[in-house]
PDB file of C-alpha atoms in Angstrom:
ATOM      1  CA  MET A   1     -93.430  28.860  42.560  1.00 64.00           C
ATOM      2  CA  LEU A   2     -90.623  26.314  42.344  1.00 64.00           C
ATOM      3  CA  ALA A   3     -93.098  23.499  41.806  1.00 68.00           C
ATOM      4  CA  LEU A   4     -94.683  25.397  38.900  1.00 62.00           C
ATOM      5  CA  SER A   5     -91.265  25.913  37.241  1.00 69.00           C
ATOM      6  CA  VAL A   6     -90.354  22.222  37.602  1.00 69.00           C
ATOM      7  CA  ALA A   7     -93.718  21.215  36.134  1.00 71.00           C
ATOM      8  CA  ALA A   8     -93.155  23.541  33.144  1.00 73.00           C
ATOM      9  CA  VAL A   9     -89.707  22.065  32.464  1.00 72.00           C
ATOM     10  CA  VAL A  10     -91.046  18.511  32.671  1.00 72.00           C
ATOM     11  CA  LEU A  11     -93.914  19.340  30.298  1.00 73.00           C
ATOM     12  CA  ALA A  12     -91.503  20.996  27.836  1.00 76.00           C
ATOM     13  CA  ALA A  13     -89.224  17.934  27.873  1.00 76.00           C
ATOM     14  CA  LEU A  14     -92.204  15.639  27.349  1.00 72.00           C
ATOM     15  CA  ALA A  15     -93.382  17.786  24.429  1.00 76.00           C
ATOM     16  CA  CYS A  16     -89.917  17.543  22.790  1.00 74.00           C
ATOM     17  CA  VAL A  17     -89.909  13.747  23.139  1.00 71.00           C
ATOM     18  CA  LEU A  18     -93.402  13.456  21.633  1.00 72.00           C
ATOM     19  CA  ALA A  19     -92.486  15.775  18.741  1.00 75.00           C
ATOM     20  CA  GLY A  20     -89.411  13.645  17.979  1.00 72.00           C
ATOM     21  CA  LEU A  21     -91.489  10.460  17.958  1.00 67.00           C
ATOM     22  CA  ALA A  22     -94.065  12.076  15.683  1.00 70.00           C
ATOM     23  CA  LEU A  23     -91.362  13.124  13.197  1.00 66.00           C
ATOM     24  CA  ARG A  24     -89.936   9.602  13.064  1.00 69.00           C
ATOM     25  CA  ARG A  25     -93.328   8.110  12.264  1.00 67.00           C
ATOM     26  CA  THR A  26     -94.246  10.686   9.613  1.00 61.00           C
ATOM     27  CA  PRO A  27     -93.771   9.177   6.132  1.00 63.00           C
ATOM     28  CA  PRO A  28     -91.773  11.302   3.650  1.00 61.00           C
ATOM     29  CA  ARG A  29     -93.746  13.300   1.133  1.00 59.00           C
ATOM     30  CA  PRO A  30     -93.624  11.941  -2.424  1.00 58.00           C
ATOM     31  CA  GLY A  31     -91.511  14.202  -4.611  1.00 55.00           C
ATOM     32  CA  GLY A  32     -90.281  16.035  -1.537  1.00 54.00           C
ATOM     33  CA  ASP A  33     -86.752  16.743  -0.597  1.00 55.00           C
ATOM     34  CA  GLY A  34     -86.582  14.209   2.193  1.00 53.00           C
ATOM     35  CA  VAL A  35     -83.706  11.943   3.048  1.00 54.00           C
ATOM     36  CA  ASP A  36     -85.045   9.179   0.773  1.00 55.00           C
ATOM     37  CA  ALA A  37     -84.597  11.442  -2.297  1.00 58.00           C
ATOM     38  CA  LEU A  38     -80.880  11.912  -1.531  1.00 63.00           C
ATOM     39  CA  PRO A  39     -79.551   8.676  -3.089  1.00 65.00           C
ATOM     40  CA  GLU A  40     -81.224   9.500  -6.414  1.00 69.00           C
ATOM     41  CA  ASP A  41     -79.727  12.998  -6.407  1.00 79.00           C
ATOM     42  CA  VAL A  42     -76.265  11.704  -5.522  1.00 82.00           C
ATOM     43  CA  HIS A  43     -76.487   9.043  -8.224  1.00 82.00           C
ATOM     44  CA  GLY A  44     -77.467  11.676 -10.798  1.00 84.00           C
ATOM     45  CA  LEU A  45     -74.611  13.950  -9.740  1.00 88.00           C
ATOM     46  CA  ARG A  46     -72.138  11.075  -9.977  1.00 88.00           C
ATOM     47  CA  GLN A  47     -73.336  10.339 -13.503  1.00 88.00           C
ATOM     48  CA  GLU A  48     -72.921  13.993 -14.498  1.00 90.00           C
ATOM     49  CA  VAL A  49     -69.406  14.146 -13.039  1.00 91.00           C
ATOM     50  CA  ALA A  50     -68.431  10.938 -14.855  1.00 91.00           C
ATOM     51  CA  ALA A  51     -69.792  12.329 -18.128  1.00 91.00           C
ATOM     52  CA  LEU A  52     -67.849  15.569 -17.674  1.00 89.00           C
ATOM     53  CA  LYS A  53     -64.644  13.659 -16.914  1.00 87.00           C
ATOM     54  CA  ALA A  54     -65.072  11.524 -20.031  1.00 87.00           C
ATOM     55  CA  GLU A  55     -65.824  14.595 -22.128  1.00 86.00           C
ATOM     56  CA  ASN A  56     -62.745  16.454 -20.880  1.00 87.00           C
ATOM     57  CA  ALA A  57     -60.306  13.524 -20.982  1.00 82.00           C
ATOM     58  CA  ASP A  58     -58.969  14.610 -24.371  1.00 85.00           C
ATOM     59  CA  ALA A  59     -58.747  18.310 -23.491  1.00 90.00           C
ATOM     60  CA  LEU A  60     -55.242  19.771 -23.630  1.00 91.00           C
ATOM     61  CA  ARG A  61     -55.144  20.715 -19.968  1.00 90.00           C
ATOM     62  CA  HIS A  62     -51.681  19.629 -18.854  1.00 94.00           C
ATOM     63  CA  LEU A  63     -49.168  22.244 -19.858  1.00 94.00           C
ATOM     64  CA  SER A  64     -45.711  23.406 -18.943  1.00 96.00           C
ATOM     65  CA  VAL A  65     -43.281  26.017 -20.240  1.00 97.00           C
ATOM     66  CA  VAL A  66     -39.513  25.750 -19.916  1.00 97.00           C
ATOM     67  CA  ARG A  67     -37.509  28.887 -20.741  1.00 96.00           C
ATOM     68  CA  TYR A  68     -33.787  28.729 -21.416  1.00 95.00           C
ATOM     69  CA  ASP A  69     -30.813  30.133 -23.305  1.00 92.00           C
ATOM     70  CA  ALA A  70     -30.283  28.023 -26.422  1.00 89.00           C
ATOM     71  CA  PHE A  71     -26.941  29.645 -27.228  1.00 87.00           C
ATOM     72  CA  GLY A  72     -24.192  30.864 -24.936  1.00 81.00           C
ATOM     73  CA  ASP A  73     -23.939  34.292 -26.578  1.00 79.00           C
ATOM     74  CA  VAL A  74     -27.686  35.072 -26.304  1.00 75.00           C
ATOM     75  CA  GLY A  75     -29.098  35.596 -22.800  1.00 81.00           C
ATOM     76  CA  GLY A  76     -32.452  36.463 -21.275  1.00 87.00           C
ATOM     77  CA  HIS A  77     -34.035  33.008 -21.510  1.00 90.00           C
ATOM     78  CA  LEU A  78     -35.745  33.929 -24.795  1.00 91.00           C
ATOM     79  CA  SER A  79     -35.933  30.323 -26.072  1.00 95.00           C
ATOM     80  CA  TRP A  80     -38.757  28.150 -24.748  1.00 97.00           C
ATOM     81  CA  SER A  81     -40.456  24.762 -24.990  1.00 97.00           C
ATOM     82  CA  LEU A  82     -44.189  24.420 -24.339  1.00 97.00           C
ATOM     83  CA  ALA A  83     -45.868  21.047 -23.718  1.00 97.00           C
ATOM     84  CA  LEU A  84     -49.665  20.873 -24.292  1.00 97.00           C
ATOM     85  CA  LEU A  85     -51.021  17.434 -23.357  1.00 96.00           C
ATOM     86  CA  ASP A  86     -54.245  15.650 -22.450  1.00 93.00           C
ATOM     87  CA  ASP A  87     -54.791  13.128 -19.640  1.00 90.00           C
ATOM     88  CA  ALA A  88     -53.318  10.265 -21.702  1.00 92.00           C
ATOM     89  CA  GLY A  89     -50.189  12.224 -22.659  1.00 94.00           C
ATOM     90  CA  HIS A  90     -51.260  12.972 -26.228  1.00 96.00           C
ATOM     91  CA  GLY A  91     -50.645  16.426 -27.627  1.00 96.00           C
ATOM     92  CA  THR A  92     -47.764  18.519 -28.848  1.00 97.00           C
ATOM     93  CA  VAL A  93     -44.548  20.219 -27.804  1.00 97.00           C
ATOM     94  CA  LEU A  94     -43.829  23.623 -29.321  1.00 97.00           C
ATOM     95  CA  THR A  95     -40.262  24.934 -29.190  1.00 97.00           C
ATOM     96  CA  SER A  96     -38.932  28.329 -30.159  1.00 96.00           C
ATOM     97  CA  ILE A  97     -35.170  28.703 -30.457  1.00 95.00           C
ATOM     98  CA  HIS A  98     -34.133  32.346 -30.254  1.00 92.00           C
ATOM     99  CA  GLY A  99     -30.816  33.271 -31.848  1.00 88.00           C
ATOM    100  CA  ARG A 100     -29.086  36.599 -32.271  1.00 85.00           C
ATOM    101  CA  SER A 101     -30.602  37.275 -35.719  1.00 88.00           C
ATOM    102  CA  GLU A 102     -33.558  34.905 -35.972  1.00 91.00           C
ATOM    103  CA  ALA A 103     -35.971  32.670 -34.117  1.00 91.00           C
ATOM    104  CA  ARG A 104     -37.106  29.244 -35.266  1.00 95.00           C
ATOM    105  CA  THR A 105     -40.187  27.400 -34.075  1.00 96.00           C
ATOM    106  CA  TYR A 106     -40.682  23.635 -34.054  1.00 96.00           C
ATOM    107  CA  ALA A 107     -43.676  21.427 -33.286  1.00 97.00           C
ATOM    108  CA  LYS A 108     -43.446  17.773 -32.314  1.00 97.00           C
ATOM    109  CA  SER A 109     -46.325  15.364 -31.818  1.00 97.00           C
ATOM    110  CA  ILE A 110     -46.527  13.545 -28.479  1.00 97.00           C
ATOM    111  CA  ALA A 111     -48.383  10.242 -27.966  1.00 96.00           C
ATOM    112  CA  GLY A 112     -48.473   8.490 -24.617  1.00 95.00           C
ATOM    113  CA  TRP A 113     -45.955  10.916 -23.082  1.00 94.00           C
ATOM    114  CA  THR A 114     -43.324  10.000 -25.714  1.00 94.00           C
ATOM    115  CA  CYS A 115     -42.318  11.219 -29.164  1.00 95.00           C
ATOM    116  CA  GLU A 116     -41.112   9.427 -32.306  1.00 95.00           C
ATOM    117  CA  GLN A 117     -38.680  12.279 -32.958  1.00 95.00           C
ATOM    118  CA  GLN A 118     -35.725  13.015 -30.744  1.00 96.00           C
ATOM    119  CA  LEU A 119     -36.577  15.506 -28.009  1.00 96.00           C
ATOM    120  CA  SER A 120     -34.239  18.091 -26.544  1.00 96.00           C
ATOM    121  CA  PRO A 121     -33.584  18.040 -22.793  1.00 96.00           C
ATOM    122  CA  GLU A 122     -35.775  21.144 -22.438  1.00 96.00           C
ATOM    123  CA  GLU A 123     -38.638  19.487 -24.328  1.00 97.00           C
ATOM    124  CA  LEU A 124     -38.349  16.399 -22.104  1.00 96.00           C
ATOM    125  CA  GLU A 125     -38.385  18.657 -19.058  1.00 97.00           C
ATOM    126  CA  ALA A 126     -41.535  20.432 -20.285  1.00 97.00           C
ATOM    127  CA  ILE A 127     -43.287  17.067 -20.794  1.00 97.00           C
ATOM    128  CA  GLU A 128     -42.267  15.859 -17.324  1.00 96.00           C
ATOM    129  CA  HIS A 129     -43.497  19.071 -15.692  1.00 96.00           C
ATOM    130  CA  ALA A 130     -46.831  18.766 -17.534  1.00 96.00           C
ATOM    131  CA  ARG A 131     -47.354  15.200 -16.327  1.00 92.00           C
ATOM    132  CA  PRO A 132     -49.914  15.054 -13.478  1.00 85.00           C
TER     133      PRO A 132
END
């Protein structure tokens, strides 16, 4: 009985070795999803990712809000500065100054993470927080 079991194990091992050799020698099917098709798929995916990155480079996706008290007699952090910028640092900073009787809103254009107009400390902080 022991000899029969040993013979079965040896035959099973031999069958596994022969199956592995047969798989190595089998050529991939054309148009199949074999390993040879992988580089083409990866190349195509890389091209799509690069195209999406280029397309979204000018999207306003870096943003930051800084809330603060503009005046000592008005609390609650009702004033704010909002930076909306793209990857190159182009965009805008919106600021709303809340006073006791009115609120004023300002917009300043940002190019290359800087502005031609003078920025308040809160606006500078919003730009720095939006920077990746």
